PDB file of C-alpha atoms and ligand atoms in Angstrom:
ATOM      1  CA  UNK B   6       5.348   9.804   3.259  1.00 76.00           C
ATOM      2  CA  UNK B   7       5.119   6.202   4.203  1.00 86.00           C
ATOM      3  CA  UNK B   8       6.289   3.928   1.631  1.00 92.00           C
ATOM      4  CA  UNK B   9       4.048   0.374   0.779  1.00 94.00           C
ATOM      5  CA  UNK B  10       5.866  -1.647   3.139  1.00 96.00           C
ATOM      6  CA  UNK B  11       4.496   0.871   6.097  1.00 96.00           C
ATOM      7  CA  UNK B  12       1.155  -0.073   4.872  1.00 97.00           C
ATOM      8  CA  UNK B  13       1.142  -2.912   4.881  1.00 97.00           C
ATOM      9  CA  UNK B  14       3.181  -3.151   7.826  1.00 97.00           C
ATOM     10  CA  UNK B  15       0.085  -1.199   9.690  1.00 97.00           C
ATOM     11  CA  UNK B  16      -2.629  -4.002   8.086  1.00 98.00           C
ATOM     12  CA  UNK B  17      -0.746  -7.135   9.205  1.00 98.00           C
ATOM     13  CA  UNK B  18      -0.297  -5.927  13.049  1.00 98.00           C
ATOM     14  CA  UNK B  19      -3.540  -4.157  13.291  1.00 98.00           C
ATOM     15  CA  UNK B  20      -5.230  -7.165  11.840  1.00 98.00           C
ATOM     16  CA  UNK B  21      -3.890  -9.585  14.885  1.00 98.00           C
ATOM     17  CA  UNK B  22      -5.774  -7.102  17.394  1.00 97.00           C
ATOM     18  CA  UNK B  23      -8.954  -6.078  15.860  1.00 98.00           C
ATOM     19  CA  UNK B  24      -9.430  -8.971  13.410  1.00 98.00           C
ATOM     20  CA  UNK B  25     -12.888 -10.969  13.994  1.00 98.00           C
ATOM     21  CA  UNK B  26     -13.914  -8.130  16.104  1.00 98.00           C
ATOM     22  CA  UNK B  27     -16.784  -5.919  17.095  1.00 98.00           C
ATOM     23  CA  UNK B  28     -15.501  -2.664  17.136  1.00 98.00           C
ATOM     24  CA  UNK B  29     -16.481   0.629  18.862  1.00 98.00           C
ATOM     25  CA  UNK B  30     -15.910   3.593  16.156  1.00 98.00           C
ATOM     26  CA  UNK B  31     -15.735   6.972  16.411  1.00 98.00           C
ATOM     27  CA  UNK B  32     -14.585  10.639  15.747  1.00 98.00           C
ATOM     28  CA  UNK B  33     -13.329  12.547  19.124  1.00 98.00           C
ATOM     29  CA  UNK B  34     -12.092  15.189  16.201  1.00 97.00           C
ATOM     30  CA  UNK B  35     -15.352  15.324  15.181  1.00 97.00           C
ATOM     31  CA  UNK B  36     -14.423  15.004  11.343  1.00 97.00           C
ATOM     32  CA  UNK B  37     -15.639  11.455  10.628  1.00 98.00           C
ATOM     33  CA  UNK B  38     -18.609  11.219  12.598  1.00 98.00           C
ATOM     34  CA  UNK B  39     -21.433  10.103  10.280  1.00 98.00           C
ATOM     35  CA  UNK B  40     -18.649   8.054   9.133  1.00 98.00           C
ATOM     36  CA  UNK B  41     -17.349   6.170  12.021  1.00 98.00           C
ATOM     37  CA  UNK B  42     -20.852   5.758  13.414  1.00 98.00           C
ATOM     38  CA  UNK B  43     -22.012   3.980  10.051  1.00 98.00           C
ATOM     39  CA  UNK B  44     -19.469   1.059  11.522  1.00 98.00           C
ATOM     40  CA  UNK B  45     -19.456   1.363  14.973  1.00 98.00           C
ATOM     41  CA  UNK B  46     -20.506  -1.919  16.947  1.00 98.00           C
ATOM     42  CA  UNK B  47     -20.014  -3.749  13.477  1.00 98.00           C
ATOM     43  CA  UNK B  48     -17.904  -6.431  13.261  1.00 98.00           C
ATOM     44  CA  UNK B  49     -14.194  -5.717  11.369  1.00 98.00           C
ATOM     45  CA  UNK B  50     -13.821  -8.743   9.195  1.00 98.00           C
ATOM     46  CA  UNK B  51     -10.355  -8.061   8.001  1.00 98.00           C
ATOM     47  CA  UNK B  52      -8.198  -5.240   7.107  1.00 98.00           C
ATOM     48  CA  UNK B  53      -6.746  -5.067   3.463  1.00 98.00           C
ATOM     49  CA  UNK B  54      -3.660  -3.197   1.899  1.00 97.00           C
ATOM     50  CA  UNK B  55      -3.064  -1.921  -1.454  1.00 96.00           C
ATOM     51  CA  UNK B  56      -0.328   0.285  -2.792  1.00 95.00           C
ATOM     52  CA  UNK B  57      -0.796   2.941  -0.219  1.00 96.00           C
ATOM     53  CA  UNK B  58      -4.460   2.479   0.572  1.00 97.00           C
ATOM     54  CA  UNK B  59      -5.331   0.884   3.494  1.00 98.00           C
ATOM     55  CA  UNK B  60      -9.549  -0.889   3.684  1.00 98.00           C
ATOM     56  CA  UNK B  61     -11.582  -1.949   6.613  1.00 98.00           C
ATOM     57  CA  UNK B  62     -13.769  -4.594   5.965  1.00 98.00           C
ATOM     58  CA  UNK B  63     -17.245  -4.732   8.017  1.00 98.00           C
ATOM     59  CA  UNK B  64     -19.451  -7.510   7.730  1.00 98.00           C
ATOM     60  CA  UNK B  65     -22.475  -4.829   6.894  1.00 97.00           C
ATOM     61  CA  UNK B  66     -20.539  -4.330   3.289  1.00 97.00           C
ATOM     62  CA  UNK B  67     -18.797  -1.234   4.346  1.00 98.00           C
ATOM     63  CA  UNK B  68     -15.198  -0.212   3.867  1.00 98.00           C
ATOM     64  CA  UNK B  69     -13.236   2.461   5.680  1.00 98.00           C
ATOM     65  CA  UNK B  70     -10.485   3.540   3.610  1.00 98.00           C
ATOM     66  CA  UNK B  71      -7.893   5.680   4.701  1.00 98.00           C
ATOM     67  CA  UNK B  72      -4.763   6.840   3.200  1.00 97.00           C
ATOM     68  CA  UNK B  73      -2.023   8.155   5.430  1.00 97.00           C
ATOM     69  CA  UNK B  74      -0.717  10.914   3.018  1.00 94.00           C
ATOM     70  CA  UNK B  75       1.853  13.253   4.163  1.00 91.00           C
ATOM     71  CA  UNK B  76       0.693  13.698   7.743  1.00 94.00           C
ATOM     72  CA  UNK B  77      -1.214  10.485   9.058  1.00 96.00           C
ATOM     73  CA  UNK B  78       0.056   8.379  11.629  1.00 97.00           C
ATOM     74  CA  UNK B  79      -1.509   5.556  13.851  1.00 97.00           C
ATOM     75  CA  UNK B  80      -1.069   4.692  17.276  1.00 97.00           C
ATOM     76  CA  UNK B  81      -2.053   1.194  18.443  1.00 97.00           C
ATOM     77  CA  UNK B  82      -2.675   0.500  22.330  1.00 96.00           C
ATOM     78  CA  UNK B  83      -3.643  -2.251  24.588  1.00 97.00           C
ATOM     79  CA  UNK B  84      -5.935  -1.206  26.959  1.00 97.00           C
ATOM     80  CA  UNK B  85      -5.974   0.238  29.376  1.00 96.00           C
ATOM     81  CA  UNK B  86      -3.517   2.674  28.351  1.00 96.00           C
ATOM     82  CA  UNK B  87      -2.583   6.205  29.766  1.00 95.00           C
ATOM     83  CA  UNK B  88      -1.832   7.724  26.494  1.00 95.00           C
ATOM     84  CA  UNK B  89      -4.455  10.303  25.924  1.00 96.00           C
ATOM     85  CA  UNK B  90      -7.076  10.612  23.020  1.00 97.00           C
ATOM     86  CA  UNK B  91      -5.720  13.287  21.054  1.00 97.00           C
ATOM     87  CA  UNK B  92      -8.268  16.616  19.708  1.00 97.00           C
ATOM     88  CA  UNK B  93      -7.026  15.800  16.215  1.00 97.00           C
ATOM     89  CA  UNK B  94      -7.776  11.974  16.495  1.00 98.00           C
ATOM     90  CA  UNK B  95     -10.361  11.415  13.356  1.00 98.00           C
ATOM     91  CA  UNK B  96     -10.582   7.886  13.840  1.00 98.00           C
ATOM     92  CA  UNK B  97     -10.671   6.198  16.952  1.00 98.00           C
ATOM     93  CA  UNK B  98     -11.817   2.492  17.484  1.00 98.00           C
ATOM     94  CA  UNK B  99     -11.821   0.288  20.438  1.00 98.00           C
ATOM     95  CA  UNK B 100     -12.531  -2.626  21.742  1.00 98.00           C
ATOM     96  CA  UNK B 101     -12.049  -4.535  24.983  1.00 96.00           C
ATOM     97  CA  UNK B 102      -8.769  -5.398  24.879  1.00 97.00           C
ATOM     98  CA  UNK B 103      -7.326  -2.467  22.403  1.00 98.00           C
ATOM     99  CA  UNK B 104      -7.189   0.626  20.844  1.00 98.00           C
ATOM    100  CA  UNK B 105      -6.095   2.081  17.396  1.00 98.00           C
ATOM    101  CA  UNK B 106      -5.539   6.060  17.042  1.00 98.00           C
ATOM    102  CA  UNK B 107      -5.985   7.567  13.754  1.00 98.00           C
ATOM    103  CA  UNK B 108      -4.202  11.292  13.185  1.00 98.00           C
ATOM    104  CA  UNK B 109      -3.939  13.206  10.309  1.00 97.00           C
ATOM    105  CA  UNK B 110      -4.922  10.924   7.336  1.00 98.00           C
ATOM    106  CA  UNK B 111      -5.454  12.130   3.535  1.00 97.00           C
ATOM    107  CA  UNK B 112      -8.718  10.098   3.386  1.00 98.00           C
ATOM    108  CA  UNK B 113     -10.602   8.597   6.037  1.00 98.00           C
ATOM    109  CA  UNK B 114     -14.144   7.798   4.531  1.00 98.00           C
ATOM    110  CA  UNK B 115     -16.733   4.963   4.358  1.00 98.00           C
ATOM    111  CA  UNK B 116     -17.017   3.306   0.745  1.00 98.00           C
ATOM    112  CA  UNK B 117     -18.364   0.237  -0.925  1.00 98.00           C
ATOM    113  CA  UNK B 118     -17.276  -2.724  -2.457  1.00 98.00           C
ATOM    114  CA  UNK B 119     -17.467  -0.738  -6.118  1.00 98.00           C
ATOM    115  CA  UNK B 120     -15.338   2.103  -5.114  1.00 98.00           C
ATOM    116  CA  UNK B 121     -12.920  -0.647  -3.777  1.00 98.00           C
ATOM    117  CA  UNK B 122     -12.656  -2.178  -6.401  1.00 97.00           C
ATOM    118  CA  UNK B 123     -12.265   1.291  -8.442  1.00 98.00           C
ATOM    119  CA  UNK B 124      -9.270   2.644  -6.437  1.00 97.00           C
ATOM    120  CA  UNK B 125      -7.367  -0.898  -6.613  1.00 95.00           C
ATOM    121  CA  UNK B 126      -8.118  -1.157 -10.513  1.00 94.00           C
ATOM    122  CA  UNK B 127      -6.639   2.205 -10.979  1.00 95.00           C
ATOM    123  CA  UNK B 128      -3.167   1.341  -8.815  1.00 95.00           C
ATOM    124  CA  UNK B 129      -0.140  -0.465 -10.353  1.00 95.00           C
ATOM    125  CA  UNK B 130       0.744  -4.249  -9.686  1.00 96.00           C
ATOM    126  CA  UNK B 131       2.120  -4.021  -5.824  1.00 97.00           C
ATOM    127  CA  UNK B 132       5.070  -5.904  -5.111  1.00 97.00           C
ATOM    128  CA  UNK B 133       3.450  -6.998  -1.613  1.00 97.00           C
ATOM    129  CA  UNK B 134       0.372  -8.360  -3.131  1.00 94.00           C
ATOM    130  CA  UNK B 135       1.285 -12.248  -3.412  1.00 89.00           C
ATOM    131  CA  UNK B 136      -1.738 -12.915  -5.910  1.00 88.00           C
ATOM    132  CA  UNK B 137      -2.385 -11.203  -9.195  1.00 88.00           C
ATOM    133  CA  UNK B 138      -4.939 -11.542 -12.032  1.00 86.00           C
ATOM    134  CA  UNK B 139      -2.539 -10.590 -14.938  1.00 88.00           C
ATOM    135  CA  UNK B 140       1.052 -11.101 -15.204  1.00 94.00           C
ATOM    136  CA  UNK B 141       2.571  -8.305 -12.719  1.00 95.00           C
ATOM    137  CA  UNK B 142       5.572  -7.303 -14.991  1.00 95.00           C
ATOM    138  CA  UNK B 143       3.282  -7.176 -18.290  1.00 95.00           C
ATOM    139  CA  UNK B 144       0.867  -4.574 -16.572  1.00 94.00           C
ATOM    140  CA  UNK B 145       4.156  -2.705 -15.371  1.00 94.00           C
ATOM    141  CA  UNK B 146       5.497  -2.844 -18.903  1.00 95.00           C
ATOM    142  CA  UNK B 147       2.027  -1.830 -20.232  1.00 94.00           C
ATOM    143  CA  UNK B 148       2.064   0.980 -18.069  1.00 94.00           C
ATOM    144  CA  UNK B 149       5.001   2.154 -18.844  1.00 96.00           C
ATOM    145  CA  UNK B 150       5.196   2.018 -22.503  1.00 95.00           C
ATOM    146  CA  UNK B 151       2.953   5.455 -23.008  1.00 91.00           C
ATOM    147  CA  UNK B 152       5.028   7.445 -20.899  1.00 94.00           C
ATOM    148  CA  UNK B 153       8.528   9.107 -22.071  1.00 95.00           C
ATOM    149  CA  UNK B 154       8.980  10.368 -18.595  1.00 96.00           C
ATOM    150  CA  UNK B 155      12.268   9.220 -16.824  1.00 97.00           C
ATOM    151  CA  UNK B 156      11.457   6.301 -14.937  1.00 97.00           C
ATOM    152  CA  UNK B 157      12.724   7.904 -11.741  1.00 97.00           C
ATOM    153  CA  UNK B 158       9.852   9.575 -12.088  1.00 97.00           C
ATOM    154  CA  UNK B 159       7.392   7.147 -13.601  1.00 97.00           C
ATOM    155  CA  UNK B 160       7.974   4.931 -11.035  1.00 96.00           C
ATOM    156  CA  UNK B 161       6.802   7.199  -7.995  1.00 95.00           C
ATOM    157  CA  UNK B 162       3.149   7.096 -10.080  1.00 95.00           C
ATOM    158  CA  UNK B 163       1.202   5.027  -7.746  1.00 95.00           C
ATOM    159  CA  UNK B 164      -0.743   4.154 -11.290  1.00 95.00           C
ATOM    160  CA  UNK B 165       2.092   2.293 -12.884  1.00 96.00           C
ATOM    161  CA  UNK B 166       3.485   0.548  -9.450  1.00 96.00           C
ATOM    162  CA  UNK B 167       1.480   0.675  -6.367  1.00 96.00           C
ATOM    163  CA  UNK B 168       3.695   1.321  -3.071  1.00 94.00           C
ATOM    164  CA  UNK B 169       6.856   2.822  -3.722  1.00 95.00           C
ATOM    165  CA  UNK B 170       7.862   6.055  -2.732  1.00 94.00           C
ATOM    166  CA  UNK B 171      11.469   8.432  -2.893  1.00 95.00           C
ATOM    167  CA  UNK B 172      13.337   6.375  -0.780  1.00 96.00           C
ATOM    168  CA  UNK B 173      12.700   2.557  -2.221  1.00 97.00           C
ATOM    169  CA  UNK B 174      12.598   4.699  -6.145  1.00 96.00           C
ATOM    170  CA  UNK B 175      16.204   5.774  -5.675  1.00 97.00           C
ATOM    171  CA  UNK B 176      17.496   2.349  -4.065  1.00 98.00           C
ATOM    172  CA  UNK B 177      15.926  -0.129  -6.036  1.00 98.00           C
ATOM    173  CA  UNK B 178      16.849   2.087  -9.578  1.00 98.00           C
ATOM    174  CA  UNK B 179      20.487   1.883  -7.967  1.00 98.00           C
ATOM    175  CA  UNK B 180      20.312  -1.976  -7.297  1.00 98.00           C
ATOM    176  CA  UNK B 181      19.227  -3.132 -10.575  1.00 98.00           C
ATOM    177  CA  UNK B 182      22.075  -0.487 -12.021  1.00 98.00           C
ATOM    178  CA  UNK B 183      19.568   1.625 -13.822  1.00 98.00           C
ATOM    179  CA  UNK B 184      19.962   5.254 -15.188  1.00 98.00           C
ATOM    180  CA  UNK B 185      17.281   7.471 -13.392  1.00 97.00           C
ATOM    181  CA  UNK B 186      16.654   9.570 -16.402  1.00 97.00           C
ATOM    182  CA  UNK B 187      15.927   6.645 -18.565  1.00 97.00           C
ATOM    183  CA  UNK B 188      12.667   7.642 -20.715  1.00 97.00           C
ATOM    184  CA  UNK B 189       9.840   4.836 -19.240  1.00 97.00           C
ATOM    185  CA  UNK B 190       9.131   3.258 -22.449  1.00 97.00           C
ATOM    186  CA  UNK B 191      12.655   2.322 -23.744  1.00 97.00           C
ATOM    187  CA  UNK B 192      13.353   0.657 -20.313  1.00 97.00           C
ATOM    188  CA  UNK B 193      13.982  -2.948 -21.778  1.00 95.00           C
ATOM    189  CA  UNK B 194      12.774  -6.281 -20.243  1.00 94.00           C
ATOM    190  CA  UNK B 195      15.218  -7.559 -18.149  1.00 96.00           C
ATOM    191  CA  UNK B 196      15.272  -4.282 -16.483  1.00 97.00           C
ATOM    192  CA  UNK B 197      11.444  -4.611 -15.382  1.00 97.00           C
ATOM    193  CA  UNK B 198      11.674  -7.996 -14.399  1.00 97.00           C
ATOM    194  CA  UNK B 199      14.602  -7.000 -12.558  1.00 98.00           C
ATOM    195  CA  UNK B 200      12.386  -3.631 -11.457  1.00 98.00           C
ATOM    196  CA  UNK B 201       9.722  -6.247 -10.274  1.00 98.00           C
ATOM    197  CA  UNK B 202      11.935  -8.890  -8.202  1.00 97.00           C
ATOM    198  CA  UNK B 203      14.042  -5.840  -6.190  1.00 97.00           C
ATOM    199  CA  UNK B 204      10.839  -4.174  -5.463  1.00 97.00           C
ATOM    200  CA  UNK B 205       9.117  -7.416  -3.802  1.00 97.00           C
ATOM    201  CA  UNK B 206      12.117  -8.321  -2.177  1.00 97.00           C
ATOM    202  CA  UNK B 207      13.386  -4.949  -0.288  1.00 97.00           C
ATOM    203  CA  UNK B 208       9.331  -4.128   0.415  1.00 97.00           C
ATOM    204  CA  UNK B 209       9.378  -7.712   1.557  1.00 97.00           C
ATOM    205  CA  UNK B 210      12.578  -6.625   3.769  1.00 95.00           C
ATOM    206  CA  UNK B 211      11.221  -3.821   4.790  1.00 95.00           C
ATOM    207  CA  UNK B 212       7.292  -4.872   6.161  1.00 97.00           C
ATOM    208  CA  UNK B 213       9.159  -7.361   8.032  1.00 95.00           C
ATOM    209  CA  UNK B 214      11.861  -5.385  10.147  1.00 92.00           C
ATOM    210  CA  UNK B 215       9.228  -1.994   9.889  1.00 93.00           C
ATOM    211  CA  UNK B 216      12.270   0.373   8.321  1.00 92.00           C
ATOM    212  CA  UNK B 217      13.926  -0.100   4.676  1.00 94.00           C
ATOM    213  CA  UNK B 218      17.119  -1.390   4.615  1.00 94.00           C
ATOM    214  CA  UNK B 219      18.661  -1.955   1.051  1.00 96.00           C
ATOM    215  CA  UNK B 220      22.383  -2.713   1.943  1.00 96.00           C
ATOM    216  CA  UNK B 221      24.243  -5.825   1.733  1.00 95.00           C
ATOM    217  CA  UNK B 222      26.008  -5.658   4.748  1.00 95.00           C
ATOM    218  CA  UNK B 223      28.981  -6.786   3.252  1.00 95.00           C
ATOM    219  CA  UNK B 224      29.572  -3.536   1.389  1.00 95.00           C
ATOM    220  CA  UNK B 225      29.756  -1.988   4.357  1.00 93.00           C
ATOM    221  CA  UNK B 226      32.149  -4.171   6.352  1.00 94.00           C
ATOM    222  CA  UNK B 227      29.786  -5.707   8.521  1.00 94.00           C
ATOM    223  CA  UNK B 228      28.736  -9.490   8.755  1.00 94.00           C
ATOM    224  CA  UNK B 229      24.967  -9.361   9.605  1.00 91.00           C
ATOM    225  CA  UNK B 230      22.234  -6.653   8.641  1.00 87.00           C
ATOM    226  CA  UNK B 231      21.130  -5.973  12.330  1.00 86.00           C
ATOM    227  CA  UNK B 232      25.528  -4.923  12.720  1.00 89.00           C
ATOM    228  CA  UNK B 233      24.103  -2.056   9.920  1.00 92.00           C
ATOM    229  CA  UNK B 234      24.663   1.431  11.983  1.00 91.00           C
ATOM    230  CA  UNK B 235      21.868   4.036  11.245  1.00 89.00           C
ATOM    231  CA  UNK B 236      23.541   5.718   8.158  1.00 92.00           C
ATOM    232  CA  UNK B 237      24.664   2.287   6.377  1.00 95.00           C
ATOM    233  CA  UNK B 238      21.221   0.913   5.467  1.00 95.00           C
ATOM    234  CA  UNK B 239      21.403   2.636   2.352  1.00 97.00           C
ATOM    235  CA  UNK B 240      23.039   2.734  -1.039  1.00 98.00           C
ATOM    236  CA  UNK B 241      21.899   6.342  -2.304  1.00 97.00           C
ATOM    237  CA  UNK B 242      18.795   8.120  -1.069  1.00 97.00           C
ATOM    238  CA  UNK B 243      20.109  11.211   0.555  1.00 97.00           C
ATOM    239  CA  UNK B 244      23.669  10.336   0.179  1.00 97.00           C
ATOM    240  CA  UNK B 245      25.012  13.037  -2.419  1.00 98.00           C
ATOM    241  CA  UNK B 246      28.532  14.123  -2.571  1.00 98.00           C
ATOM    242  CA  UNK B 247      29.277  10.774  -0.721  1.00 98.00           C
ATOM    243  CA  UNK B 248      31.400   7.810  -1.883  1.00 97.00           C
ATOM    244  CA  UNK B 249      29.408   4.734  -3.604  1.00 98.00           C
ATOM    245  CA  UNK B 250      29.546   2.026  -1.419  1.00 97.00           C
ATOM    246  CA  UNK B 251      30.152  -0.466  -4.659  1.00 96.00           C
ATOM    247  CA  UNK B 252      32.367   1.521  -6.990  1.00 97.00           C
ATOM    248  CA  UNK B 253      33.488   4.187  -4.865  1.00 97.00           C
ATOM    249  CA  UNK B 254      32.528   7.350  -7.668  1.00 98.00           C
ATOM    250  CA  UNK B 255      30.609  10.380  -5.928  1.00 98.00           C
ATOM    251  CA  UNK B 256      26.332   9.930  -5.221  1.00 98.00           C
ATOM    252  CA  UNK B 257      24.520  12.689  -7.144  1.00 98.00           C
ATOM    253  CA  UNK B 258      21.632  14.082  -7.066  1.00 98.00           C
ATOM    254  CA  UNK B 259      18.831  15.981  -9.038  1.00 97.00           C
ATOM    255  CA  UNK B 260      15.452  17.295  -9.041  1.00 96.00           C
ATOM    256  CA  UNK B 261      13.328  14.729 -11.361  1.00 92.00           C
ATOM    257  CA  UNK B 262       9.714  15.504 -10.788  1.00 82.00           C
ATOM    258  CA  UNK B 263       9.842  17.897  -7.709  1.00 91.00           C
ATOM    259  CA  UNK B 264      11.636  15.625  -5.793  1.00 93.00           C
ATOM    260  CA  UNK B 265      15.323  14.712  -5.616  1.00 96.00           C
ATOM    261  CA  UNK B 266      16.392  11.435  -6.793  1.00 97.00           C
ATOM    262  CA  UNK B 267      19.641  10.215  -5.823  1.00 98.00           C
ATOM    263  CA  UNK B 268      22.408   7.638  -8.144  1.00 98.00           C
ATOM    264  CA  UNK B 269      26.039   6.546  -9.304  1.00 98.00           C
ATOM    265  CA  UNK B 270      26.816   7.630 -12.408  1.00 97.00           C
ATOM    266  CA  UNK B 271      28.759   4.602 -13.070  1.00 97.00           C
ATOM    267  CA  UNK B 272      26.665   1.872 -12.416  1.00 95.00           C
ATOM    268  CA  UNK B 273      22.998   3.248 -13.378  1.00 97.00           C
ATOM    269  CA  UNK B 274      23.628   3.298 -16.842  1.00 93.00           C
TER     270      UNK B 274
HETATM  271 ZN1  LIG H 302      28.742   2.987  -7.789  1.00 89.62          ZN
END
């Protein structure tokens, strides 16, 4: 599933193309057609990300939201392009100059401003949201302090922090050296602050470059993070049985919540 940084990856580039513009919506899938033809010819006045939701603003009030989920996947295009309009495209919108290709999606509906606001009360601070009402770290700790879950597994709850998902869960619990299992509310202080700052600055990372890379090159031998080779851009996720690239004791791994999580027993403590 795409992880924060994906989505708001998707908002930032598919803002400089359609931003401003009147756009031409609709359903070749056939899915979304009272949907997409409630915007089409209005203009898109921006695109906003939160957590994992993605929201197109139109200046009539409405908002498409869509959320990728498991399966969804865009395709942007400048036009004219020979890559085809696929049957399973639910969204499609053009205008003169370019094309975006929706496939797949969780949700792809037309809301207002209310339900908006309702979905993006009920997410968790997100590290790539530079401006928020209450202090970020006291809603996390807030969040977190009715829940005796392990925080591997807390954290993946787009309710308590928007935008994370297994891979950046594993990496950041590794960076700021703490214990997976660790019930949610006796995580102390410096560990959410800590939780907090890692978060904004690998998602930061990651939107930027459009992959997550956690590793300081220099525990892998190399000098630069673009000399990182495909397996060396991270510390744990998927790396079980394997040396730590800090301490050198063997990755595990375990089933926390359905999913594996992956960690060094010696520095997550
Ligand atoms: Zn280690």
């Amino acid at each position: 599933m795409p992880e924060g940084h994906t989505i708001h990856r998707a908002a930032r580039l598919q803002n400089k193309r359609f931003k401003g513009k009147e756009l031409q919506s609709e359903s070749p899938q056939g899915r979304f057609v009272s949907g997409a033809s409630l915007v089409d010819g209005r203009k898109l006045k921006k695109i906003h990300a939160n957590g994992k939701h993605l929201f197109y603003e139109f200046d009539s009030g409405d908002f498409v939201h869509v959320h990728l989920g498991l399966f969804g996947k865009f395709r942007t295009h400048a036009l004219p392009t020979d890559d085809p309009v696929s049957e399973n495209c639910r969204w499609l919108v053009t205008t003169d100059t370019d094309r975006l290709h929706l496939t797949g999606p969780t949700v792809c509906e037309v809301i207002n401003i209310e339900q908006v606001e309702s979905i993006r009360h009920r997410l968790g601070p997100d590290p790539l949201v530079k401006r928020h009402k209450d202090d970020p770290v006291e809603k996390l700790a807030k969040r977190l302090s009715r829940r005796s879950i392990p925080i591997g597994a807390a954290i993946l709850d787009q309710k308590v922090i928007a935008g994370l998902g297994n891979v950046y869960r594993a990496e950041i619990l590794y960076l700021i050296g703490l214990d997976p299992f660790t019930p949610a509310n006796e995580v102390g202080e410096a560990h959410l602050s800590a939780l907090w700052a890692e978060s904004i600055r690998l998602l930061t990372l990651g939107e930027k470059a459009g992959r997550i890379v956690t590793t300081d090159p220099s525990d892998v031998g190399k000098k630069r993070s673009s000399d990182l080779g495909r397996y060396e851009r991270l510390y744990c996720y998927k790396r079980q049985g394997e040396q730590c690239r800090r301490c050198g004791d063997t990755i595990r791994t375990a089933n926390i919540d359905g999913r594996n999580i992956w960690w060094c027993p010696t520095e997550q403590t």
